């Protein structure tokens, strides 16, 4: 009875190295997936903040334009649109990683005797790779 120990020696070492390498790759992959999830959640959070900020800016713009005074003329409404709303933004009292929203108000033309204006708010939140921008527009008539 001869035992062939020499052939079987070291097989545990090969299996152990194989398991360590495979577990290392698995841990690396899971870390990468976790990083990606964190990145997506941050973008989603910043996107929601930017969307709500743009929405609030549009609501602020509407409070500047309405109610229209009964004596207001078309040129007065146009002036309110271009001077009061365009380039302005509501004052921010909340500490957010966002810049002040940019508002524009443009005369888009006339249809059936009604003059239409487009109010657009754009908000940017975050910085660097994690910067998101959201825009909202509202159409108003004189």
Coordinates of C-alpha atoms in Angstrom, one line a residue, residues 2 7 13 19 25 32 50 54 56 64 74 90 93-94 97 104 118-120 128 131 140:
X2 CA 1.7 3.1 -1.1
X7 CA 0.4 14.6 -5.6
X13 CA -3.4 26.1 -0.8
X19 CA -11.5 31.5 -2.9
X25 CA -13.5 40.4 -7.0
X32 CA -18.9 49.6 -7.0
X50 CA -34.1 71.8 -8.1
X54 CA -38.1 76.0 -10.1
X56 CA -41.6 77.9 -6.3
X64 CA -45.9 89.3 -9.3
X74 CA -51.0 95.6 -22.6
X90 CA -37.6 85.0 -5.0
X93 CA -34.3 81.7 3.2
X94 CA -33.6 78.0 3.1
X97 CA -27.0 73.5 -2.2
X104 CA -37.5 84.6 -17.9
X118 CA -44.2 82.2 -21.2
X119 CA -42.6 82.3 -17.8
X120 CA -39.7 79.9 -17.4
X128 CA -19.3 69.3 -10.0
X131 CA -25.0 69.1 -10.5
X140 CA -50.0 83.0 -18.8

